[in-house]
PDB file of C-alpha atoms in Angstrom:
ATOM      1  CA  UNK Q  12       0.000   0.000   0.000  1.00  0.00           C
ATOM      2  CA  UNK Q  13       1.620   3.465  -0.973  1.00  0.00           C
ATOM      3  CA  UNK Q  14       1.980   5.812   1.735  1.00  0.00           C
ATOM      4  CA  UNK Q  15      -0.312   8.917   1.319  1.00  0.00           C
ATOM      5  CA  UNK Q  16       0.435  12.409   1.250  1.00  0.00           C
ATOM      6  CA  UNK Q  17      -1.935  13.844   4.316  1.00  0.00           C
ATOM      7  CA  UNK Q  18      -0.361  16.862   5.004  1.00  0.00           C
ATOM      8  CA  UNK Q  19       2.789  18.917   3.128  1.00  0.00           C
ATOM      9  CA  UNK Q  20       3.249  22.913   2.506  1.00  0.00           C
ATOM     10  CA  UNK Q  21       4.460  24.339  -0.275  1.00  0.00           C
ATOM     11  CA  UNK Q  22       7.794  25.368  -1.011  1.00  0.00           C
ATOM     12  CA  UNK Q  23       9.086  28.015   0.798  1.00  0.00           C
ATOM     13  CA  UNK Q  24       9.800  30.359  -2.144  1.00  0.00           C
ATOM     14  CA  UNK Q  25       6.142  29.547  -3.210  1.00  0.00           C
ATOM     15  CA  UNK Q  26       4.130  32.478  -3.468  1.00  0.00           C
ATOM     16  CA  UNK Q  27       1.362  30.411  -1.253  1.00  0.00           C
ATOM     17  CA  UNK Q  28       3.980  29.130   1.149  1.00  0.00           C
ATOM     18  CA  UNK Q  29       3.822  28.804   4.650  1.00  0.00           C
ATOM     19  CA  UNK Q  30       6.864  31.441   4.649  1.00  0.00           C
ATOM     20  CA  UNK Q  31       4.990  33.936   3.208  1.00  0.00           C
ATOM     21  CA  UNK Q  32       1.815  33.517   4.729  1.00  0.00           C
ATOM     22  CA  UNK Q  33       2.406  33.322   7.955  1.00  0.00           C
ATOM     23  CA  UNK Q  34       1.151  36.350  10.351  1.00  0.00           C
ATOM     24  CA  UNK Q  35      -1.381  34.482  12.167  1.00  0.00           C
ATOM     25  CA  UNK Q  36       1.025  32.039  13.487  1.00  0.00           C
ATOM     26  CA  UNK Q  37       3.664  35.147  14.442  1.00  0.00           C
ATOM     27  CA  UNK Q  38       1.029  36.758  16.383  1.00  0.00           C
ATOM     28  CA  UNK Q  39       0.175  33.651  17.981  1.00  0.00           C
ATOM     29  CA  UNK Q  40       3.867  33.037  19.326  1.00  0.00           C
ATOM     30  CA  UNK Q  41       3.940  36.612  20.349  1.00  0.00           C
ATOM     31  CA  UNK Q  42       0.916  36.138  22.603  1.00  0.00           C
ATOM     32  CA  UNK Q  43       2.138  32.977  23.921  1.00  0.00           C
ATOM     33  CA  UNK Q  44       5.362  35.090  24.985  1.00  0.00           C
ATOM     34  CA  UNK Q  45       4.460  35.918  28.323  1.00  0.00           C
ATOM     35  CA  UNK Q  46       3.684  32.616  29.477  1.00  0.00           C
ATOM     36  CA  UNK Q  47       6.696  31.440  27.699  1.00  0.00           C
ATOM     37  CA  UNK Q  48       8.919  33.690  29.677  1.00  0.00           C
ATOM     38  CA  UNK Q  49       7.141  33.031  32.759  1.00  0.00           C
ATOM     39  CA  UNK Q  50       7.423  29.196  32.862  1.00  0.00           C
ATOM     40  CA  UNK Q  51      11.330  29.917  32.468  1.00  0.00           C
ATOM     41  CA  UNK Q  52      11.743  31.669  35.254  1.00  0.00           C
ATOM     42  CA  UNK Q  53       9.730  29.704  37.039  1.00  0.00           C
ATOM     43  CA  UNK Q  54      12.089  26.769  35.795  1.00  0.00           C
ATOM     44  CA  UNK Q  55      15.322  28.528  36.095  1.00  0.00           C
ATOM     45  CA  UNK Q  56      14.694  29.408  39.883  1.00  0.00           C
ATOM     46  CA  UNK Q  57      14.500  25.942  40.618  1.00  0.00           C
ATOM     47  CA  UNK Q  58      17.552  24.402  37.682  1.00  0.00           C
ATOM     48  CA  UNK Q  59      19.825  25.825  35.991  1.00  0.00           C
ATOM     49  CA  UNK Q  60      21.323  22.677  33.669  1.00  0.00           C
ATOM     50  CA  UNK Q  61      24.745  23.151  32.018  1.00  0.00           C
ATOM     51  CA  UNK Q  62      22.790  22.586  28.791  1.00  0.00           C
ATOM     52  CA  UNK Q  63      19.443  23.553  28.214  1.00  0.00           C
ATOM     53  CA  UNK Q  64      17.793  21.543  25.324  1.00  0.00           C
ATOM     54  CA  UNK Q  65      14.753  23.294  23.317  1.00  0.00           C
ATOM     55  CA  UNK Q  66      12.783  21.503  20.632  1.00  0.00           C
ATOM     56  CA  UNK Q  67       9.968  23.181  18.662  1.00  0.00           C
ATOM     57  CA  UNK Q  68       8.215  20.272  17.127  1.00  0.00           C
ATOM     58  CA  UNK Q  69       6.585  21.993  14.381  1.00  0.00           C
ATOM     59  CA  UNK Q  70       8.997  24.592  13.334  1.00  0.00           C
ATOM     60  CA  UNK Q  71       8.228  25.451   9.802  1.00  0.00           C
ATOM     61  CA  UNK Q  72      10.484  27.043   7.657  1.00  0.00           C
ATOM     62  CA  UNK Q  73      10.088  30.677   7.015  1.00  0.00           C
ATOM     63  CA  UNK Q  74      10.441  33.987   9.433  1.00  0.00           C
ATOM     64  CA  UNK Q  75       8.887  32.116  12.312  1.00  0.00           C
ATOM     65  CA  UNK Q  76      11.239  29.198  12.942  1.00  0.00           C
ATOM     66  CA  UNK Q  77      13.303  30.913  15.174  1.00  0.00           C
ATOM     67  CA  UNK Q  78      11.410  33.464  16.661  1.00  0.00           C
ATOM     68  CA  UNK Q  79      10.286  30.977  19.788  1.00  0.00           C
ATOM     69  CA  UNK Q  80      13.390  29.609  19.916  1.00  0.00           C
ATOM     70  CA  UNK Q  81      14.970  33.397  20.926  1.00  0.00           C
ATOM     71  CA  UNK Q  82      12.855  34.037  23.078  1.00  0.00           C
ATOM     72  CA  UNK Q  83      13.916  31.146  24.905  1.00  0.00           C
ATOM     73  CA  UNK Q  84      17.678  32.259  24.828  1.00  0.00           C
ATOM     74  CA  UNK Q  85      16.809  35.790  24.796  1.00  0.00           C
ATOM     75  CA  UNK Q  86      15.193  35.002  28.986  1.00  0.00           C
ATOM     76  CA  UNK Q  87      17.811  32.810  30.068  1.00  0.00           C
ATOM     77  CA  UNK Q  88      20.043  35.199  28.506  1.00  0.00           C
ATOM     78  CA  UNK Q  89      18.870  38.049  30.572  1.00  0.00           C
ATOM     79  CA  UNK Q  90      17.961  36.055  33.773  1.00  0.00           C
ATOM     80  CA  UNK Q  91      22.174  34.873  33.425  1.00  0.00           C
ATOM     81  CA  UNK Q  92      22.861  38.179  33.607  1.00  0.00           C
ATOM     82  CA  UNK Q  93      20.955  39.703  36.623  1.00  0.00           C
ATOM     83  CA  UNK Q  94      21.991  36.858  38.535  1.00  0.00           C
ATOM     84  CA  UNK Q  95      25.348  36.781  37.194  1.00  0.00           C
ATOM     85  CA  UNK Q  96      25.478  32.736  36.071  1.00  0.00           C
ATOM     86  CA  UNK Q  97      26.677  31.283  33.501  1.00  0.00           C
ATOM     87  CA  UNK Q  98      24.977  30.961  30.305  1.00  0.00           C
ATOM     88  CA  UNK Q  99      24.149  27.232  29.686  1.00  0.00           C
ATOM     89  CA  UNK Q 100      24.670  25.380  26.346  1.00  0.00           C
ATOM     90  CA  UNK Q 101      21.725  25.230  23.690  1.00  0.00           C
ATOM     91  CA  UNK Q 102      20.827  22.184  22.028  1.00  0.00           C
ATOM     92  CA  UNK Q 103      18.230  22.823  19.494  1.00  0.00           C
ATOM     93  CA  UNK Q 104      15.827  20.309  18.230  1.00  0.00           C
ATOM     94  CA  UNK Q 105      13.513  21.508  14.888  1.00  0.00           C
ATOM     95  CA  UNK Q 106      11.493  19.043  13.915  1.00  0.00           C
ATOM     96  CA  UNK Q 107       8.171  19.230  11.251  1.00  0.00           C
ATOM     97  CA  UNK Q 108       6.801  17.551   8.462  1.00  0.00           C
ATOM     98  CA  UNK Q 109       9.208  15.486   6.261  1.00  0.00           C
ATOM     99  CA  UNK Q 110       7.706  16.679   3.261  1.00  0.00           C
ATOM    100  CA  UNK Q 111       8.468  20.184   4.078  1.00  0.00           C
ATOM    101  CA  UNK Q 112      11.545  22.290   2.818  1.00  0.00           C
ATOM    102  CA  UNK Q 113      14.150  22.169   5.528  1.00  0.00           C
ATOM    103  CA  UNK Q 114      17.050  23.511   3.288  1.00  0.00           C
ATOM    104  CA  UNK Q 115      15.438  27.433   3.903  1.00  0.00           C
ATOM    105  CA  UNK Q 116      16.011  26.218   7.892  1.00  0.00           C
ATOM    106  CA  UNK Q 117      19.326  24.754   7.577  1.00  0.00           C
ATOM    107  CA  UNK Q 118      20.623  27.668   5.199  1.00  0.00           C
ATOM    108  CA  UNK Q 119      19.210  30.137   7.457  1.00  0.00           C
ATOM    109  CA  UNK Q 120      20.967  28.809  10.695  1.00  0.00           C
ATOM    110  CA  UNK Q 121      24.387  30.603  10.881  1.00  0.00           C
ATOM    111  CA  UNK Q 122      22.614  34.141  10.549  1.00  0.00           C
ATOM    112  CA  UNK Q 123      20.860  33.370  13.427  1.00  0.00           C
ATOM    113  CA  UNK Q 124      24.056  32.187  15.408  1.00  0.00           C
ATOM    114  CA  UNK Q 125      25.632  35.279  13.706  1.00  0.00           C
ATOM    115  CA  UNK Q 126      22.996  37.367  14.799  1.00  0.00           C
ATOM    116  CA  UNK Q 127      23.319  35.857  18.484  1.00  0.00           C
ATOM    117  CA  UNK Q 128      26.619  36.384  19.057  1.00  0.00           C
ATOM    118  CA  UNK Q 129      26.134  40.482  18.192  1.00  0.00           C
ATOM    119  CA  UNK Q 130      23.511  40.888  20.693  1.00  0.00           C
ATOM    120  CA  UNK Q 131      24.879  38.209  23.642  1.00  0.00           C
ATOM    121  CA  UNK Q 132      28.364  38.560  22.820  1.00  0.00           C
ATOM    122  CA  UNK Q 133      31.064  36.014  24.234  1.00  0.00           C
ATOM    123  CA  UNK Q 134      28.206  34.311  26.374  1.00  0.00           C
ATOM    124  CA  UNK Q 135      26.461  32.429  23.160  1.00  0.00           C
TER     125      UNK Q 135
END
């Protein structure tokens, strides 16, 4: 029996494409911020692991894939600093639907590190 195509995106260059179209699911990450930030703290006060491992199971590929994934770094960034710790490893998990163009993620990875190590300096 061949395996079915249930769900897939479109390419990310695609005019229709997840990467372009993709507002509603920005805003929603930006609400969710908050509670995001919160939970860390709450977390952070308790643990502080030498390497803190983040997945986003469902990350897309287009402006949004690391925006959740910051704001992650971007609080235990800060939180390092006002309590003067040290700023634990990242391991980053992405994970979505085979079907869907990971070469836009992959490409667009060392411009994020790039863009980390400008605003964190030596600590990322």
């Amino acid at each position: 029996m061949a395996a079915k195509k249930v769900l897939c995106m479109n390419a990310a260059d695609h005019e229709i494409s997840y990467a372009n179209n993709s507002d509603f699911q920005k805003a929603v990450i930006s609400k969710a911020s908050p509670i995001l930030k919160e939970s860390i703290r709450d977390m952070i006060s308790k643990l502080l692991p030498d390497c803190m491992k983040v997945a986003d199971l469902g990350c897309s590929s287009g402006p949004n894939t690391f925006q959740a994934i910051s704001e992650v770094i971007d609080t235990i960034h800060g939180i390092c600093q006002q309590a003067n710790l040290k700023l634990p490893e990242f391991q980053v998990f992405l994970n979505d639907l085979p079907e869907n163009d990971f070469n836009i993620v992959f490409r667009s990875v060392p411009a994020f590190h790039e863009r980390l190590e400008k605003e964190k300096g030596d600590m990322v």
